[in-house]
PDB file of N, CA and C in Angstrom:
ATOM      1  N   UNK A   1      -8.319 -31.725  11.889  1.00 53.00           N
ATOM      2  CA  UNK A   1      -7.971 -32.176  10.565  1.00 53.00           C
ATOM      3  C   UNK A   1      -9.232 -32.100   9.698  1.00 53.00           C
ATOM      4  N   UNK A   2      -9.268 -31.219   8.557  1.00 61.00           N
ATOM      5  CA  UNK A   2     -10.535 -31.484   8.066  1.00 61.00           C
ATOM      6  C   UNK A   2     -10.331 -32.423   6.562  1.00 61.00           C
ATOM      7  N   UNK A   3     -11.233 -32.533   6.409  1.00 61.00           N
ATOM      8  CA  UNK A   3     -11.454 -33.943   5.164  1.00 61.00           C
ATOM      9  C   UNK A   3     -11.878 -33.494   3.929  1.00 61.00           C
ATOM     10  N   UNK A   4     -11.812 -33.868   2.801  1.00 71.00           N
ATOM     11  CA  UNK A   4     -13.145 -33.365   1.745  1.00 71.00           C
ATOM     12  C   UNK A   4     -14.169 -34.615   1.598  1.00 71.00           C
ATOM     13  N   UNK A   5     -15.132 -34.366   2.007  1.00 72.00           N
ATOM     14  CA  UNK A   5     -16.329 -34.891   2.164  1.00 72.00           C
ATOM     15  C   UNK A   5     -18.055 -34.397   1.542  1.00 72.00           C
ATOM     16  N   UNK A   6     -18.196 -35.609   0.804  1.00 72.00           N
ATOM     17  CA  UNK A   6     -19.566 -35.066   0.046  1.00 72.00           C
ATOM     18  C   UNK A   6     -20.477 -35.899   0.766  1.00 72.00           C
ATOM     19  N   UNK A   7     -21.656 -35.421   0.925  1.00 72.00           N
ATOM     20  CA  UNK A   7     -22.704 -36.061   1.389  1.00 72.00           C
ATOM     21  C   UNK A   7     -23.569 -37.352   0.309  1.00 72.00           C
ATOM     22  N   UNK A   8     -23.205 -37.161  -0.410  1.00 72.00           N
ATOM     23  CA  UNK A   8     -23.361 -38.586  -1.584  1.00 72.00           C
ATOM     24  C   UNK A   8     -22.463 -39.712  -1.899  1.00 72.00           C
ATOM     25  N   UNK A   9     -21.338 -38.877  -2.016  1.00 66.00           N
ATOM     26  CA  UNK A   9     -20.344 -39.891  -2.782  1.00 66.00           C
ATOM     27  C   UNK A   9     -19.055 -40.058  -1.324  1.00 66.00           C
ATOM     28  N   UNK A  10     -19.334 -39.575  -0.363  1.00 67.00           N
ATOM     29  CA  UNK A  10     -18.415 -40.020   0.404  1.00 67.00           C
ATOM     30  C   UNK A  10     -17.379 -38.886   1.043  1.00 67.00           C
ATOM     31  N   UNK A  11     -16.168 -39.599   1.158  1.00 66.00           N
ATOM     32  CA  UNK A  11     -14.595 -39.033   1.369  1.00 66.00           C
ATOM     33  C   UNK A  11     -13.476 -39.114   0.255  1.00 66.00           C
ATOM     34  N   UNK A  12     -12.914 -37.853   0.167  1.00 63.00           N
ATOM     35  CA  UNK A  12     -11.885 -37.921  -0.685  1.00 63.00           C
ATOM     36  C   UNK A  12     -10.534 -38.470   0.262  1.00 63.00           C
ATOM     37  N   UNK A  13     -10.233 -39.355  -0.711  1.00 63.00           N
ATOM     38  CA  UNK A  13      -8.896 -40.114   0.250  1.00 63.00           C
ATOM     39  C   UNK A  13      -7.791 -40.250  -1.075  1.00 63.00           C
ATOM     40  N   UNK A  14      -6.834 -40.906  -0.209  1.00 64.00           N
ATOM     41  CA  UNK A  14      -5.607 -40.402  -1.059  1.00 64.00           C
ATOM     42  C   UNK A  14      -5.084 -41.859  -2.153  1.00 64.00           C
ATOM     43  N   UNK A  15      -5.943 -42.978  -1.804  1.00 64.00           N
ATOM     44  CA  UNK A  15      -6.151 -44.226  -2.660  1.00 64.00           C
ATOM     45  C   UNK A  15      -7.182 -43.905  -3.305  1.00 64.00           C
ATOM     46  N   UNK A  16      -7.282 -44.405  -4.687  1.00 62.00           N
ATOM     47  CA  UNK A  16      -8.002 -43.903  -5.602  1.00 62.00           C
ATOM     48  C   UNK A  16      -9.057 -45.393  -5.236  1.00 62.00           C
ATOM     49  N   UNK A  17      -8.503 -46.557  -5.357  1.00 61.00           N
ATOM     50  CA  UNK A  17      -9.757 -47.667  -4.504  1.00 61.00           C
ATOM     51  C   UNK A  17     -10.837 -46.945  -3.744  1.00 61.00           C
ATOM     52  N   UNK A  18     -10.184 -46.587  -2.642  1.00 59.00           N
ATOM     53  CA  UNK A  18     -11.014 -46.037  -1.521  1.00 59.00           C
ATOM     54  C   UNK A  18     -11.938 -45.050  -1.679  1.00 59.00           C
ATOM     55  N   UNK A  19     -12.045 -44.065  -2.640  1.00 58.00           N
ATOM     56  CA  UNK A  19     -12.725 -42.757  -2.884  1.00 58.00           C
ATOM     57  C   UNK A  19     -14.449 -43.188  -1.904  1.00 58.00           C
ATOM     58  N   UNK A  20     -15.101 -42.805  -1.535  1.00 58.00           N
ATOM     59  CA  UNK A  20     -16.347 -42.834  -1.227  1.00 58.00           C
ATOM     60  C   UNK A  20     -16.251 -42.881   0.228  1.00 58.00           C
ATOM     61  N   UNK A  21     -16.824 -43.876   0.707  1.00 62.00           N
ATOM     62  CA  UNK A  21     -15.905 -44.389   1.652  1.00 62.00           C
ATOM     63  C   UNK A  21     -14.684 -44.534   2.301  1.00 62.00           C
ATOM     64  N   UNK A  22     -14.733 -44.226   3.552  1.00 62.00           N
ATOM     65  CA  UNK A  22     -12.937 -44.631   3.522  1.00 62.00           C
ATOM     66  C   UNK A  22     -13.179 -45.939   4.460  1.00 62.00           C
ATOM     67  N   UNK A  23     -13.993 -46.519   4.733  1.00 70.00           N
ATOM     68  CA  UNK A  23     -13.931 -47.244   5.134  1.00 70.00           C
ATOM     69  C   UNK A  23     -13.821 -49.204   4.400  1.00 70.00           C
ATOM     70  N   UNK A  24     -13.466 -50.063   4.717  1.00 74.00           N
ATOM     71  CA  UNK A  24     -13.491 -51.311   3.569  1.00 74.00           C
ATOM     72  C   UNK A  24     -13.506 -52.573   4.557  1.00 74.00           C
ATOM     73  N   UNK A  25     -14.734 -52.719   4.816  1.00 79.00           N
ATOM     74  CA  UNK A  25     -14.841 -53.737   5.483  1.00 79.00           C
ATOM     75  C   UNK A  25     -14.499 -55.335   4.857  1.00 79.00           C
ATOM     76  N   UNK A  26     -13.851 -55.984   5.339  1.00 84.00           N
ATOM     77  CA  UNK A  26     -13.388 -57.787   4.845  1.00 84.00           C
ATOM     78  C   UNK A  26     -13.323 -58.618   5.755  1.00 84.00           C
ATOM     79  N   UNK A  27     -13.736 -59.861   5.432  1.00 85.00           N
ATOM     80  CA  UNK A  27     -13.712 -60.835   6.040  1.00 85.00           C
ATOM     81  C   UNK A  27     -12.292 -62.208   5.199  1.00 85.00           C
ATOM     82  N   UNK A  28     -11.914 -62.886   6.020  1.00 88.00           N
ATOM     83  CA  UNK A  28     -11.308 -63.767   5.991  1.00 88.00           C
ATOM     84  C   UNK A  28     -11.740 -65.231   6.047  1.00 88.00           C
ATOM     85  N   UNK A  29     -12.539 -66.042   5.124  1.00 89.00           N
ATOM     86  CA  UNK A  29     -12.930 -67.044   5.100  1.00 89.00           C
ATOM     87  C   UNK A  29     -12.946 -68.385   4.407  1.00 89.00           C
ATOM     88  N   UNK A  30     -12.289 -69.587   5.055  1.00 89.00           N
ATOM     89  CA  UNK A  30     -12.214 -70.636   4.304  1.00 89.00           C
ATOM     90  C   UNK A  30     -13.336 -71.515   3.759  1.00 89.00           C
ATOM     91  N   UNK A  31     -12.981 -71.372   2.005  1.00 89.00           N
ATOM     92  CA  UNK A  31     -14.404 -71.987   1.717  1.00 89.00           C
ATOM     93  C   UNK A  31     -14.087 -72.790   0.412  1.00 89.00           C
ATOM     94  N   UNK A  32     -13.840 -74.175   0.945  1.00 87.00           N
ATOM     95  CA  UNK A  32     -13.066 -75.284  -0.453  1.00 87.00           C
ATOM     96  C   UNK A  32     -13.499 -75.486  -1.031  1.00 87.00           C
ATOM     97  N   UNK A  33     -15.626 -75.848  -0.628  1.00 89.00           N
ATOM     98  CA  UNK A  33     -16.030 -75.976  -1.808  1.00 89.00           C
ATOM     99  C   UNK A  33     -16.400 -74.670  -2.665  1.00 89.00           C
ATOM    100  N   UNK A  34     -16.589 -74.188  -2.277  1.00 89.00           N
ATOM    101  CA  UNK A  34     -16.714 -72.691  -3.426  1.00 89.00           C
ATOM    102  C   UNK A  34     -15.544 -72.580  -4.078  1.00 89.00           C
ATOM    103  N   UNK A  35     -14.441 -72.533  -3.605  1.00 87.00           N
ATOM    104  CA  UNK A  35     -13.150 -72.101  -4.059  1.00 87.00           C
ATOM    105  C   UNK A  35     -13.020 -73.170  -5.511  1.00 87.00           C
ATOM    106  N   UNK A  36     -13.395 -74.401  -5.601  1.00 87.00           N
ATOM    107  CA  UNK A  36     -13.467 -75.134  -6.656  1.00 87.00           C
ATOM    108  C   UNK A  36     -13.704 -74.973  -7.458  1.00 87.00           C
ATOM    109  N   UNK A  37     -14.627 -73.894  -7.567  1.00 87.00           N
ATOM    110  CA  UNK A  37     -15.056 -73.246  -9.214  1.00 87.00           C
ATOM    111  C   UNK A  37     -14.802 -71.963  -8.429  1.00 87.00           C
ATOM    112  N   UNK A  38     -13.965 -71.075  -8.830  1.00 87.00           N
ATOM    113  CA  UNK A  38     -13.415 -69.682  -8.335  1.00 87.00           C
ATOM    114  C   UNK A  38     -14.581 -68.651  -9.070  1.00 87.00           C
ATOM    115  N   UNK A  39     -15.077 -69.071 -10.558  1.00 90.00           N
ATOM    116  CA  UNK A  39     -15.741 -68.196 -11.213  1.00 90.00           C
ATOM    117  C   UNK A  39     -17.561 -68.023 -10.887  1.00 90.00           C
ATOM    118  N   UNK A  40     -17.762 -69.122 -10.502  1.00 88.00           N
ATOM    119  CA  UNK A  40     -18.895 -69.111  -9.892  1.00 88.00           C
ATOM    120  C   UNK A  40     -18.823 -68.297  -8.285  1.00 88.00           C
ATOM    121  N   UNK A  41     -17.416 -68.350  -7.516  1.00 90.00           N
ATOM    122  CA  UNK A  41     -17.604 -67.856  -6.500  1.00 90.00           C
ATOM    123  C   UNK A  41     -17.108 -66.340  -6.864  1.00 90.00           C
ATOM    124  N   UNK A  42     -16.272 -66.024  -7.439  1.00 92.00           N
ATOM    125  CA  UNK A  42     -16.648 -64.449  -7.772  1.00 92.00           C
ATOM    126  C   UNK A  42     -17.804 -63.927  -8.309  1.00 92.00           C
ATOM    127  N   UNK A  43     -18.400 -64.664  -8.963  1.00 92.00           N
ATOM    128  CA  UNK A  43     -20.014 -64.524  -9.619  1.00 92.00           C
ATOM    129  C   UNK A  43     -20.898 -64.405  -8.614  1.00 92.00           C
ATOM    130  N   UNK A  44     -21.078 -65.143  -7.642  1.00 91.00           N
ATOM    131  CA  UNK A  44     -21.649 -64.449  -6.191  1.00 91.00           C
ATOM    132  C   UNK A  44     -21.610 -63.446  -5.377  1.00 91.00           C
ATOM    133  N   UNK A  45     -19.955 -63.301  -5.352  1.00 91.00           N
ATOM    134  CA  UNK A  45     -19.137 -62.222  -4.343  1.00 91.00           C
ATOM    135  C   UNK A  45     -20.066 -60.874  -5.101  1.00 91.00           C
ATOM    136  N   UNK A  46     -20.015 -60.755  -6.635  1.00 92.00           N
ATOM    137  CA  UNK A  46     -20.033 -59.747  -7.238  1.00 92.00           C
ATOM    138  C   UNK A  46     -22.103 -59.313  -7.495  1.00 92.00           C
ATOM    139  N   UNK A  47     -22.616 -60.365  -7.012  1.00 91.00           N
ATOM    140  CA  UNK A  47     -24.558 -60.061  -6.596  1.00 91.00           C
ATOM    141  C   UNK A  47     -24.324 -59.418  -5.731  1.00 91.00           C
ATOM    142  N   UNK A  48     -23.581 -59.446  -4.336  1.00 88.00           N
ATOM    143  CA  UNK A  48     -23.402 -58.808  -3.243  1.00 88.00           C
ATOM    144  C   UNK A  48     -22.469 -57.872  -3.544  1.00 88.00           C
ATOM    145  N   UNK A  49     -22.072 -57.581  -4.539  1.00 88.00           N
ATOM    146  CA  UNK A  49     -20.897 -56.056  -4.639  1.00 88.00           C
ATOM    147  C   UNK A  49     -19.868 -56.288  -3.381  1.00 88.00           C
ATOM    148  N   UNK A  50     -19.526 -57.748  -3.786  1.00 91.00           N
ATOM    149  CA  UNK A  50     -17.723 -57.582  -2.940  1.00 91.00           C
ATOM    150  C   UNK A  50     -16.901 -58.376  -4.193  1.00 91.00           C
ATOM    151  N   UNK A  51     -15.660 -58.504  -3.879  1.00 91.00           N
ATOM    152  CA  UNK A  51     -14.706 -58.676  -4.675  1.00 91.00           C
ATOM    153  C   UNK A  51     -14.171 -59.860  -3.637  1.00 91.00           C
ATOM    154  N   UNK A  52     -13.560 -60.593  -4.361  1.00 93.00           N
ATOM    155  CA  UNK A  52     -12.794 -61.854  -3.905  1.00 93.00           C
ATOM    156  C   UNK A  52     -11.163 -62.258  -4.033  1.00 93.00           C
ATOM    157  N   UNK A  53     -10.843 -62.055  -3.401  1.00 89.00           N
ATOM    158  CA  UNK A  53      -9.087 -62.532  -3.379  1.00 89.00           C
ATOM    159  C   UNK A  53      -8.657 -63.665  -2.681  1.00 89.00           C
ATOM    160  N   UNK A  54      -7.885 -64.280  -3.344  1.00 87.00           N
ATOM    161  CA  UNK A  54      -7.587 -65.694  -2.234  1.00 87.00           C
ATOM    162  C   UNK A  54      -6.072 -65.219  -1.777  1.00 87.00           C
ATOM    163  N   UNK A  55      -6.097 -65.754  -0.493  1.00 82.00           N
ATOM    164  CA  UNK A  55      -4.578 -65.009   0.653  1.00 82.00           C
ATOM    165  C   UNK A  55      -3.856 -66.372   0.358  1.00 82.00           C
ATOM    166  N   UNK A  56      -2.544 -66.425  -0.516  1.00 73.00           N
ATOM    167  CA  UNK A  56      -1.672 -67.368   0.053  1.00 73.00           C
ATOM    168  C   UNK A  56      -0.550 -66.628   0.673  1.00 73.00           C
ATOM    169  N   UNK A  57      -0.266 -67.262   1.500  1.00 67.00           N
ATOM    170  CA  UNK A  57       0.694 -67.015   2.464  1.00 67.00           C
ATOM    171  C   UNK A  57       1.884 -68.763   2.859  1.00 67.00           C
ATOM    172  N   UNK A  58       2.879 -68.228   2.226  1.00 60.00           N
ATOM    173  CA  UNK A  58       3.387 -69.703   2.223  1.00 60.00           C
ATOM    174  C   UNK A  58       4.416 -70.113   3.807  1.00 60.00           C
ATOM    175  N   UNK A  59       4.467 -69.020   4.226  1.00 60.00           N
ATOM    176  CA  UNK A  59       5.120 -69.276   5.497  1.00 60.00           C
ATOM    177  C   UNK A  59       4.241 -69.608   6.501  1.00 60.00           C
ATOM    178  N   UNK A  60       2.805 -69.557   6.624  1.00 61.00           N
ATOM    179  CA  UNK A  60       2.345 -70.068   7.508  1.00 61.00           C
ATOM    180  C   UNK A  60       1.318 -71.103   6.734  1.00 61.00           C
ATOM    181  N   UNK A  61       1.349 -71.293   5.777  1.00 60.00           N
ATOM    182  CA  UNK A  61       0.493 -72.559   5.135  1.00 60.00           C
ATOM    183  C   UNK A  61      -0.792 -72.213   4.717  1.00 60.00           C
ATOM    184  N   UNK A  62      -0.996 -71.140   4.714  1.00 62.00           N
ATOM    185  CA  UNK A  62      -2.787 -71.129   4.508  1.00 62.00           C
ATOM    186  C   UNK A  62      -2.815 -70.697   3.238  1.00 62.00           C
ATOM    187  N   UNK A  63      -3.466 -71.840   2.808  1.00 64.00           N
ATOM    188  CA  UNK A  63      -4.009 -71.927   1.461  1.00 64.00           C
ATOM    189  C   UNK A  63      -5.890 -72.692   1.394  1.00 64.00           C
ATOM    190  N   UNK A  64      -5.952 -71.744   0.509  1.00 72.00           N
ATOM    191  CA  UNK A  64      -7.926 -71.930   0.321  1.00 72.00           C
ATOM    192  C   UNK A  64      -8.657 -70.724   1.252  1.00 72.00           C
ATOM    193  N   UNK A  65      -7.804 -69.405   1.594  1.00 85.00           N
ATOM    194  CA  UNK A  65      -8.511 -68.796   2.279  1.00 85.00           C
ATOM    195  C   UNK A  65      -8.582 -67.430   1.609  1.00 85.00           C
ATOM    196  N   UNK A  66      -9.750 -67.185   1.397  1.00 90.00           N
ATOM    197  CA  UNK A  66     -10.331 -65.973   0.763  1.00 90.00           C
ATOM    198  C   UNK A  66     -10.402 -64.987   1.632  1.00 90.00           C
ATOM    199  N   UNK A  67     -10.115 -63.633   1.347  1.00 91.00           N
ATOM    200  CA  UNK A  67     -10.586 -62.322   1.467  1.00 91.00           C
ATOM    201  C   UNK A  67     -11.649 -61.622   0.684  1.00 91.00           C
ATOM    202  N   UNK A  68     -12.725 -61.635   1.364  1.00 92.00           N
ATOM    203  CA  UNK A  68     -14.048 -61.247   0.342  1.00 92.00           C
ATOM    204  C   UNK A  68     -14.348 -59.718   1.162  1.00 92.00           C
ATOM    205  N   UNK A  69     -14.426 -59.021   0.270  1.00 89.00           N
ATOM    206  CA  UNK A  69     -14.207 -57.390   0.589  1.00 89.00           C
ATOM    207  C   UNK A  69     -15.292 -56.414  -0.221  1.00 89.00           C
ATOM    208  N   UNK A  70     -15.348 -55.329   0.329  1.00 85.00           N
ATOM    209  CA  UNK A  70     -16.489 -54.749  -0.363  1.00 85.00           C
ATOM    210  C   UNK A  70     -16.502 -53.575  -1.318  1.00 85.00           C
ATOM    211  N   UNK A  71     -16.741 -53.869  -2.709  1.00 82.00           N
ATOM    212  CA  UNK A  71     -16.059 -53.845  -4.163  1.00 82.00           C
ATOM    213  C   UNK A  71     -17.045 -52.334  -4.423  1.00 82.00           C
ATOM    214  N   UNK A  72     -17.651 -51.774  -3.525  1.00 78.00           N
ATOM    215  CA  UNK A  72     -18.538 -50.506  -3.670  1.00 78.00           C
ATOM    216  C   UNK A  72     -18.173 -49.664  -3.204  1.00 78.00           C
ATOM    217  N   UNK A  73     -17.754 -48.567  -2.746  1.00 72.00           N
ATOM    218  CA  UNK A  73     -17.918 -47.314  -1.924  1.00 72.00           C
ATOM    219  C   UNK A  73     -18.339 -46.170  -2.472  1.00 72.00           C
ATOM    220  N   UNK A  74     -18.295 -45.835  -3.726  1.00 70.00           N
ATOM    221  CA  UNK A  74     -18.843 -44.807  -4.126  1.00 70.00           C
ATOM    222  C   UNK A  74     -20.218 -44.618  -4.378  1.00 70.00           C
ATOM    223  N   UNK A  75     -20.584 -43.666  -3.543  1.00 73.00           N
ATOM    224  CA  UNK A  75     -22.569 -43.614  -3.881  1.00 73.00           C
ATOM    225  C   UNK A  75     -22.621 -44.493  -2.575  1.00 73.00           C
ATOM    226  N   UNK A  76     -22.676 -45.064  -1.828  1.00 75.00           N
ATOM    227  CA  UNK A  76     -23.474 -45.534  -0.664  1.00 75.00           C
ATOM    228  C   UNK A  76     -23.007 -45.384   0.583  1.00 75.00           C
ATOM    229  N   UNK A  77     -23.673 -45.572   1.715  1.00 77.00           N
ATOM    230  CA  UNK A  77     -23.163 -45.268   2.838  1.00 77.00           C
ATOM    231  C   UNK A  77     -22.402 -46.274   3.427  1.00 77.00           C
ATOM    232  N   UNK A  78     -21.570 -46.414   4.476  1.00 78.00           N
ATOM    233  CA  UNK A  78     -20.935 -47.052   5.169  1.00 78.00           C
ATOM    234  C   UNK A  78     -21.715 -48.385   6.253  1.00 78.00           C
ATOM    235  N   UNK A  79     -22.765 -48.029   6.514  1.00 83.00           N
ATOM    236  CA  UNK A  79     -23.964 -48.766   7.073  1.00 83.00           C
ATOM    237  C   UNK A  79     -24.068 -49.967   6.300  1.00 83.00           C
ATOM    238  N   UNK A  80     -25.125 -49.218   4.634  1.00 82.00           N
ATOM    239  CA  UNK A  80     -24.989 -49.844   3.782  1.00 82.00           C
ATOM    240  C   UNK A  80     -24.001 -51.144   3.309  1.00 82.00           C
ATOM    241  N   UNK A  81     -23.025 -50.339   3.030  1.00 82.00           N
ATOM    242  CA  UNK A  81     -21.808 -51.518   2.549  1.00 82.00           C
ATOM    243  C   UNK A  81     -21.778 -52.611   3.671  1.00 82.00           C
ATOM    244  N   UNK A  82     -21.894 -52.157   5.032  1.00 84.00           N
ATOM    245  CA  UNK A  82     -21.828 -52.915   5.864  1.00 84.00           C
ATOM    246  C   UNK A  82     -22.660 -54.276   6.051  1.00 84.00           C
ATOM    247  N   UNK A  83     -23.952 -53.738   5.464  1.00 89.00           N
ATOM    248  CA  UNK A  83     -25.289 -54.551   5.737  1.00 89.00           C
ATOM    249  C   UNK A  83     -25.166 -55.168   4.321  1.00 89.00           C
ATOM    250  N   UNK A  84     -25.069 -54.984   3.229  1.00 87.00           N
ATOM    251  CA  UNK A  84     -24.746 -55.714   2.449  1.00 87.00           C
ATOM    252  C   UNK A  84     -24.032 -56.829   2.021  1.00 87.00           C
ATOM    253  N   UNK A  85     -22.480 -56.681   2.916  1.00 87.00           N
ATOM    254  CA  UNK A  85     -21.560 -57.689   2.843  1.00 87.00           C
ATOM    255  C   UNK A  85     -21.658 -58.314   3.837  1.00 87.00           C
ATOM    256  N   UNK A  86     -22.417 -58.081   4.734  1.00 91.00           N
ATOM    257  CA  UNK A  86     -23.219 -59.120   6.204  1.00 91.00           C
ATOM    258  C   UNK A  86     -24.036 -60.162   5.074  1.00 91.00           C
ATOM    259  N   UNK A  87     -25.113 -59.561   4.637  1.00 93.00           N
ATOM    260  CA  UNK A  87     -26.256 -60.229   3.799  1.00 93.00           C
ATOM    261  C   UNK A  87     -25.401 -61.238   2.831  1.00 93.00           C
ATOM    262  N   UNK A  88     -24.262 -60.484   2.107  1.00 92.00           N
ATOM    263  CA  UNK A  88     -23.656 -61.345   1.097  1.00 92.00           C
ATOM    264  C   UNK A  88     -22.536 -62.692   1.930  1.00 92.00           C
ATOM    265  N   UNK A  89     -22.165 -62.490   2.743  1.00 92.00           N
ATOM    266  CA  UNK A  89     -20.774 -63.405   3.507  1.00 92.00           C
ATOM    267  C   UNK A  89     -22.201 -64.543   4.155  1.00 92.00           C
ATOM    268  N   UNK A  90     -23.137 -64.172   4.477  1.00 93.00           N
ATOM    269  CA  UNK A  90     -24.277 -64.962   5.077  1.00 93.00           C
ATOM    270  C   UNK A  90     -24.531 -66.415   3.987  1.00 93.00           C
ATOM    271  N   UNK A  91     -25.120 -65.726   2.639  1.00 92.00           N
ATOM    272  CA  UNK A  91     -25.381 -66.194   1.755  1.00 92.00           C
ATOM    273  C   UNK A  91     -23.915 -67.606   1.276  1.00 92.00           C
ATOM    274  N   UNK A  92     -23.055 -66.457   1.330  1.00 92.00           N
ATOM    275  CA  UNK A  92     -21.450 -67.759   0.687  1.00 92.00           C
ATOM    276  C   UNK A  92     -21.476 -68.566   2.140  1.00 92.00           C
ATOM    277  N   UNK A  93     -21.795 -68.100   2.710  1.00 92.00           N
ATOM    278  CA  UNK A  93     -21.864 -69.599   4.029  1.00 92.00           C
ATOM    279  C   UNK A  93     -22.573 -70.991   3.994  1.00 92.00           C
ATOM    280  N   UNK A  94     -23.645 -70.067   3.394  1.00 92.00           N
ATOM    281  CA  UNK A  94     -24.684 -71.123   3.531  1.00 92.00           C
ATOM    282  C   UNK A  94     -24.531 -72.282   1.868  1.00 92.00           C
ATOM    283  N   UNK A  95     -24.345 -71.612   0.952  1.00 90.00           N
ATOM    284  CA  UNK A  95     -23.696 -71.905   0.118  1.00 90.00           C
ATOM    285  C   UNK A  95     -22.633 -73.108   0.122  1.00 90.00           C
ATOM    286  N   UNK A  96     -21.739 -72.934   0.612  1.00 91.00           N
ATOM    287  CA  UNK A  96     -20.685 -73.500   1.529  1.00 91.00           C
ATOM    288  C   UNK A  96     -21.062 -74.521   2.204  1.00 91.00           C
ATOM    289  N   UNK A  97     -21.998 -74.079   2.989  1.00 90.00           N
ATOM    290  CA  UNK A  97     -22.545 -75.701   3.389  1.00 90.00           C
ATOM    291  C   UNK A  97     -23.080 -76.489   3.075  1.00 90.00           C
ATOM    292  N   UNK A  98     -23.741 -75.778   1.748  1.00 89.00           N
ATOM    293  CA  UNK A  98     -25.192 -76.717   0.603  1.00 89.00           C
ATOM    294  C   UNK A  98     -23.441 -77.576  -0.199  1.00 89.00           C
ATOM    295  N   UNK A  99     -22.621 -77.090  -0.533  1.00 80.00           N
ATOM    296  CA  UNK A  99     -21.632 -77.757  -0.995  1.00 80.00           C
ATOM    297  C   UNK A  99     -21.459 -77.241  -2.678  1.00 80.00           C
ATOM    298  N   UNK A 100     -22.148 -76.221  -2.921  1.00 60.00           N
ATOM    299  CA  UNK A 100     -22.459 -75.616  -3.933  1.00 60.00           C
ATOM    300  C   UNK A 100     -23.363 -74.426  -4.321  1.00 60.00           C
ATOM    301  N   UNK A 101     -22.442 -73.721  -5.068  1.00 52.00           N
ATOM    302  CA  UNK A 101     -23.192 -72.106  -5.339  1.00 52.00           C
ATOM    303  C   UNK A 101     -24.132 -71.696  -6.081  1.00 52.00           C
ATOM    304  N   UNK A 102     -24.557 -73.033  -6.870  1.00 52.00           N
ATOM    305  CA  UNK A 102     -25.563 -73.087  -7.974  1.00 52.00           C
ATOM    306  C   UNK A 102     -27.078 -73.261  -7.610  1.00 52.00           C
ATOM    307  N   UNK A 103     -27.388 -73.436  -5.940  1.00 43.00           N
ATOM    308  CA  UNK A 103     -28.719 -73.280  -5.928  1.00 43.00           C
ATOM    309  C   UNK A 103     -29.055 -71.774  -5.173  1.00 43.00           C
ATOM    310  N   UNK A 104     -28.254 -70.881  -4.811  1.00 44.00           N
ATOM    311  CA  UNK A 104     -27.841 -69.544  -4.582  1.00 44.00           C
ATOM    312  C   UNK A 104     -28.225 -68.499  -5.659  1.00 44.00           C
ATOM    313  N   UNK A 105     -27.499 -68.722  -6.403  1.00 42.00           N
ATOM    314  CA  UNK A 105     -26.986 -68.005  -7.706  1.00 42.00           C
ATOM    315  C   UNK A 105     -28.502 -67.659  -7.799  1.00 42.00           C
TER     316      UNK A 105
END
């Protein structure tokens, strides 16, 4: 199967999201106090170039749980994105445990 593939910008894929990369690494993480001010916690997500979605799901109850995902693929490598949204999910943890995103920021 061959691909169209550039050595800069990635893989051509058939979601226009996806272009660069085809890869999209996310994590699944509950985080109440961040979630309290949503704009401050997308304001973080987005230093680290991920994007933030909160998952409700009403049949199994989970509510307050974010999908923080990585809002880059074009222009960087897959490594990259990887090591980045490690560095960034690190940071909203710790965050998370200070009980606030404002000494982060």
């Amino acid at each position: 199967m061959e691909f169209t593939t550039d050595e800069r910008f990635g893989t051509l894929t058939a979601c226009l999201s996806n272009v660069g990369q085809a890869i999209c690494p996310y994590f699944h993480i509950k985080i109440p106090k961040l979630a309290a001010d949503r704009h401050k916690l997308v304001e973080l997500a987005a230093k680290y170039d991920m994007g933030v979605k909160e998952i409700i799901e009403e049949s199994i109850n989970m509510h307050g749980i974010y999908e923080l995902y990585n809002a880059k693929r074009l222009g960087c490598t897959e490594y990259h994105s990887v090591k980045v949204m490690s560095h960034g999910i690190t940071k909203i943890i710790e965050a998370e445990k200070a009980g606030s995103v404002q000494w982060i920021i």
